[in-house]
């Protein structure tokens, strides 16, 4: 069966996050979707505020939180097992690593190297039960690997091309590993051409365990009903949404089960795609896309 290879230090897997940093990422989620993102305490990494959350800030918070979570999954006693190689690429009019030299010259680096070297620790407030029916505010260190950026265009063709070159090299070194997973987070259309050809080249890459997985999530500045993990393009009226659906990989079995645990109804042929997502959906999407059951 594809997507069943054990993940070990000798045979790691790879997560590559592509972060839209275009000018429109400075826009805020609607106040309704922002309050939805914090009312249920989705995660302490999101700013607790009644003000709308900037999309760039929500993405930075969510991905920083996920990098911390990936690192924690790999801690065994006093040691970090490098089960994952990880890269974060920002793209606007230019394309470059978003980790600002944390991993040296490497764009993709072992999780241990990233996890142990955040750029800074920021104090974040979290409300916890006080044992007497109330809440107490506690401040915790929140590790920051990269900060929000919002300027320029949306060079999606270029970032897919860069991802292909990086993963060709990675796969050559790990031909039998669990295939790399790419998660593309964007709020708009590509400004450097139609990304279909580059995305198809990317998805043709693979290890002996299966093809590269490409997840796509679109963030909405309006409080509109999201479309989550559809299995048909017919539920999408927006031409851009239809294109991103076609570019997205089928959702693998482990991710299907993870999505079902989050309350989504998942068809066997569901795609790794979400349209018009809010901050909570973004966090869920990242968790689902990086869920692994076969660490050794």
Coordinates of C-alpha atoms in Angstrom, one line a residue:
X1 CA 0.0 0.0 0.0
X2 CA 1.3 3.5 -0.8
X3 CA 1.8 6.0 2.1
X4 CA 2.6 3.2 4.5
X5 CA 6.4 3.4 4.9
X6 CA 7.7 3.6 8.4
X7 CA 9.2 6.9 9.4
X8 CA 12.5 6.6 11.2
X9 CA 15.8 8.5 11.7
X10 CA 17.3 6.5 8.8
X11 CA 14.2 7.0 6.6
X12 CA 12.7 10.4 7.6
X13 CA 9.8 12.1 5.8
X14 CA 9.7 15.7 4.7
X15 CA 7.3 18.6 5.2
X16 CA 7.6 21.7 3.0
X17 CA 5.4 24.7 3.8
X18 CA 4.8 27.3 1.1
X19 CA 3.7 30.6 2.7
X20 CA 2.0 33.3 0.6
X21 CA 3.5 36.6 1.8
X22 CA 1.9 38.8 -0.8
X23 CA 0.4 42.3 0.0
X24 CA -3.1 41.0 0.4
X25 CA -2.0 38.9 3.4
X26 CA -2.0 42.1 5.3
X27 CA -5.8 42.0 5.1
X28 CA -7.7 40.8 8.1
X29 CA -10.0 37.9 8.5
X30 CA -13.5 39.2 9.1
X31 CA -14.3 40.1 12.7
X32 CA -16.8 37.2 12.8
X33 CA -14.3 34.6 11.6
X34 CA -11.6 36.0 13.8
X35 CA -13.8 35.8 16.9
X36 CA -14.7 32.3 15.9
X37 CA -11.0 31.5 15.7
X38 CA -10.4 32.6 19.3
X39 CA -13.7 32.0 21.1
X40 CA -13.2 28.3 21.5
X41 CA -9.6 28.7 22.5
X42 CA -8.4 27.1 19.3
X43 CA -4.8 27.5 20.4
X44 CA -2.8 29.7 22.6
X45 CA -0.6 30.6 19.6
X46 CA -3.4 32.8 18.2
X47 CA -3.6 36.3 19.6
X48 CA -6.5 36.6 22.0
X49 CA -8.2 39.7 20.8
X50 CA -11.6 40.9 19.7
X51 CA -9.9 42.7 16.8
X52 CA -9.8 41.0 13.4
X53 CA -6.7 38.9 12.9
X54 CA -4.4 39.7 10.0
X55 CA -4.0 36.7 7.7
X56 CA -0.2 37.0 7.7
X57 CA -0.2 36.9 11.5
X58 CA -2.6 34.0 11.7
X59 CA -0.4 32.0 9.3
X60 CA 2.8 32.8 11.1
X61 CA 1.2 31.8 14.4
X62 CA -0.2 28.6 13.1
X63 CA 3.0 27.5 11.3
X64 CA 5.2 28.4 14.2
X65 CA 2.9 26.4 16.5
X66 CA 3.1 23.5 14.1
X67 CA 6.9 23.6 14.0
X68 CA 6.9 23.4 17.7
X69 CA 4.5 20.5 17.7
X70 CA 6.6 18.6 15.1
X71 CA 9.6 19.0 17.2
X72 CA 7.8 17.8 20.3
X73 CA 6.7 14.7 18.5
X74 CA 10.3 13.8 17.9
X75 CA 11.6 14.2 21.5
X76 CA 12.6 10.9 23.0
X77 CA 13.9 11.4 26.5
X78 CA 16.7 13.9 26.2
X79 CA 17.2 13.4 22.5
X80 CA 15.5 14.6 19.4
X81 CA 14.9 11.9 16.8
X82 CA 15.1 13.5 13.3
X83 CA 12.0 11.8 11.9
X84 CA 11.2 14.8 9.7
X85 CA 13.1 17.2 7.4
X86 CA 11.3 20.5 7.3
X87 CA 11.4 23.6 5.1
X88 CA 9.4 26.9 5.1
X89 CA 9.4 29.0 1.9
X90 CA 7.9 32.4 1.7
X91 CA 6.7 33.8 -1.6
X92 CA 5.5 37.1 -2.8
X93 CA 7.2 38.7 -5.8
X94 CA 10.3 36.8 -4.7
X95 CA 10.8 33.3 -3.4
X96 CA 13.1 32.5 -0.5
X97 CA 13.4 30.5 2.7
X98 CA 11.3 32.0 5.5
X99 CA 13.6 30.7 8.2
X100 CA 16.2 33.4 7.9
X101 CA 19.3 31.3 8.2
X102 CA 18.1 29.3 11.2
X103 CA 19.2 26.1 9.3
X104 CA 22.3 27.8 7.8
X105 CA 22.3 27.6 4.0
X106 CA 19.8 24.7 4.0
X107 CA 16.2 25.4 2.9
X108 CA 15.2 21.9 4.1
X109 CA 16.8 20.8 7.4
X110 CA 16.3 18.1 10.1
X111 CA 13.5 19.0 12.6
X112 CA 16.0 18.9 15.5
X113 CA 18.1 21.7 14.0
X114 CA 15.0 23.9 13.5
X115 CA 13.3 23.0 16.8
X116 CA 16.3 23.8 18.9
X117 CA 16.9 27.2 17.2
X118 CA 13.9 29.5 17.3
X119 CA 14.7 33.1 16.3
X120 CA 13.1 34.3 19.6
X121 CA 10.7 33.4 22.4
X122 CA 7.6 35.6 22.7
X123 CA 5.4 35.7 25.8
X124 CA 1.9 34.7 25.0
X125 CA -1.1 34.7 27.4
X126 CA -3.2 31.7 27.9
X127 CA -6.3 31.4 30.1
X128 CA -6.5 28.2 32.1
X129 CA -9.0 26.9 34.7
X130 CA -8.1 28.0 38.2
X131 CA -9.8 25.0 39.9
X132 CA -12.5 27.2 41.4
X133 CA -14.7 27.7 38.3
X134 CA -12.8 30.7 37.0
X135 CA -9.9 31.3 34.7
X136 CA -6.4 32.5 35.4
X137 CA -4.1 34.1 32.8
X138 CA -0.8 32.4 32.4
X139 CA 2.1 33.6 30.2
X140 CA 4.1 31.0 28.3
X141 CA 7.1 31.2 26.0
X142 CA 5.9 30.9 22.4
X143 CA 8.8 30.0 20.0
X144 CA 9.0 32.1 16.8
X145 CA 10.9 30.8 13.8
X146 CA 9.5 33.4 11.3
X147 CA 7.4 36.5 11.5
X148 CA 4.5 37.7 9.3
X149 CA 5.3 39.4 5.9
X150 CA 2.9 40.9 3.5
X151 CA 4.0 42.7 0.4
X152 CA 4.2 42.3 -3.4
X153 CA 2.7 39.7 -5.7
X154 CA 2.0 35.9 -5.5
X155 CA 4.7 34.0 -7.4
X156 CA 3.1 30.6 -7.1
X157 CA 4.6 29.2 -10.3
X158 CA 8.1 30.1 -9.0
X159 CA 7.5 28.6 -5.5
X160 CA 6.3 25.3 -7.0
X161 CA 9.4 25.3 -9.3
X162 CA 11.7 25.8 -6.3
X163 CA 9.9 23.1 -4.3
X164 CA 10.4 20.7 -7.2
X165 CA 14.1 21.3 -7.4
X166 CA 14.5 20.9 -3.6
X167 CA 12.4 17.7 -3.5
X168 CA 14.1 16.2 -6.4
X169 CA 17.3 16.4 -4.4
X170 CA 15.7 15.2 -1.2
X171 CA 14.1 12.2 -2.9
X172 CA 17.4 11.2 -4.5
X173 CA 18.8 10.9 -1.0
X174 CA 15.6 9.2 0.5
X175 CA 14.2 7.0 -2.3
X176 CA 12.3 4.7 0.0
X177 CA 11.0 7.1 2.5
X178 CA 7.4 8.2 3.2
X179 CA 6.8 10.7 0.4
X180 CA 7.3 14.5 1.0
X181 CA 4.2 16.5 2.0
X182 CA 3.8 20.1 0.6
X183 CA 1.3 22.4 2.3
X184 CA 0.6 25.6 0.3
X185 CA -1.1 28.4 2.2
X186 CA -2.4 31.2 0.1
X187 CA -5.1 33.9 -0.1
X188 CA -5.2 34.6 -3.8
X189 CA -4.4 33.7 -7.4
X190 CA -0.9 33.3 -8.8
X191 CA 0.5 36.5 -10.3
X192 CA 3.3 34.9 -12.3
X193 CA 1.2 32.6 -14.6
X194 CA -0.9 29.5 -14.4
X195 CA 0.7 27.2 -11.8
X196 CA -0.8 24.0 -13.2
X197 CA 2.2 22.8 -15.1
X198 CA 4.6 23.4 -12.2
X199 CA 2.2 21.7 -9.8
X200 CA 1.9 18.7 -12.1
X201 CA 5.7 18.4 -12.4
X202 CA 5.8 18.5 -8.6
X203 CA 3.2 15.8 -8.1
X204 CA 5.0 13.5 -10.5
X205 CA 7.8 13.2 -8.0
X206 CA 7.7 10.4 -5.6
X207 CA 9.5 7.7 -3.6
X208 CA 8.9 4.0 -3.7
X209 CA 6.1 4.6 -1.2
X210 CA 4.0 7.0 -3.3
X211 CA 3.8 10.4 -5.0
X212 CA 4.6 13.7 -3.4
X213 CA 1.5 15.0 -1.6
X214 CA 0.3 18.6 -2.4
X215 CA -2.1 20.2 0.0
X216 CA -3.6 23.6 -0.8
X217 CA -5.6 25.9 1.5
X218 CA -7.1 29.2 0.6
X219 CA -7.7 31.8 3.3
X220 CA -10.7 34.1 3.1
X221 CA -10.9 37.8 4.3
X222 CA -14.7 37.4 4.4
X223 CA -16.8 35.2 6.7
X224 CA -18.0 32.8 4.1
X225 CA -18.8 29.1 4.2
X226 CA -15.6 27.1 3.7
X227 CA -15.4 24.1 1.4
X228 CA -13.4 21.4 3.1
X229 CA -11.8 18.4 1.5
X230 CA -14.2 18.2 -1.4
X231 CA -14.2 15.1 -3.7
X232 CA -15.7 16.9 -6.7
X233 CA -15.1 20.2 -8.5
X234 CA -18.9 20.7 -8.8
X235 CA -19.2 22.1 -5.3
X236 CA -16.9 24.9 -6.2
X237 CA -18.3 27.9 -8.2
X238 CA -15.2 30.0 -8.1
X239 CA -12.8 29.4 -11.1
X240 CA -9.7 29.8 -8.9
X241 CA -11.1 27.3 -6.4
X242 CA -11.7 24.8 -9.2
X243 CA -8.1 25.2 -10.3
X244 CA -6.7 24.7 -6.8
X245 CA -8.9 21.6 -6.4
X246 CA -7.4 20.1 -9.5
X247 CA -3.8 20.8 -8.3
X248 CA -4.4 19.2 -4.9
X249 CA -3.5 15.5 -4.2
X250 CA -6.0 12.9 -3.1
X251 CA -6.2 12.8 0.6
X252 CA -4.2 9.8 1.9
X253 CA -5.9 7.3 4.3
X254 CA -4.2 8.5 7.5
X255 CA -5.2 12.1 6.7
X256 CA -8.8 11.0 6.0
X257 CA -9.0 9.4 9.4
X258 CA -7.5 12.5 11.0
X259 CA -10.0 14.8 9.3
X260 CA -12.9 12.5 10.4
X261 CA -11.7 12.9 14.0
X262 CA -12.0 16.6 13.6
X263 CA -15.6 16.2 12.5
X264 CA -15.3 16.4 8.7
X265 CA -17.3 14.1 6.5
X266 CA -14.7 12.6 4.1
X267 CA -15.4 10.7 0.9
X268 CA -12.8 8.1 -0.2
X269 CA -11.7 10.3 -3.1
X270 CA -11.5 13.6 -1.1
X271 CA -8.8 16.1 -2.2
X272 CA -6.3 17.7 0.1
X273 CA -7.9 21.1 -0.4
X274 CA -9.8 23.7 1.6
X275 CA -11.4 26.9 0.2
X276 CA -12.3 30.1 2.2
X277 CA -10.8 28.9 5.4
X278 CA -10.8 30.9 8.7
X279 CA -8.1 30.7 11.4
X280 CA -9.5 27.6 13.1
X281 CA -9.8 25.7 9.8
X282 CA -6.2 26.7 9.0
X283 CA -4.9 25.1 12.3
X284 CA -7.0 22.0 11.7
X285 CA -5.8 21.7 8.1
X286 CA -2.1 21.9 9.2
X287 CA -2.7 19.3 11.8
X288 CA -4.4 16.9 9.4
X289 CA -1.8 17.4 6.7
X290 CA 1.1 16.5 9.1
X291 CA -0.6 13.7 11.1
X292 CA 1.6 10.5 11.0
X293 CA 0.9 7.1 12.5
X294 CA 4.0 5.2 11.5
X295 CA 6.9 6.7 13.5
X296 CA 9.5 4.2 14.6

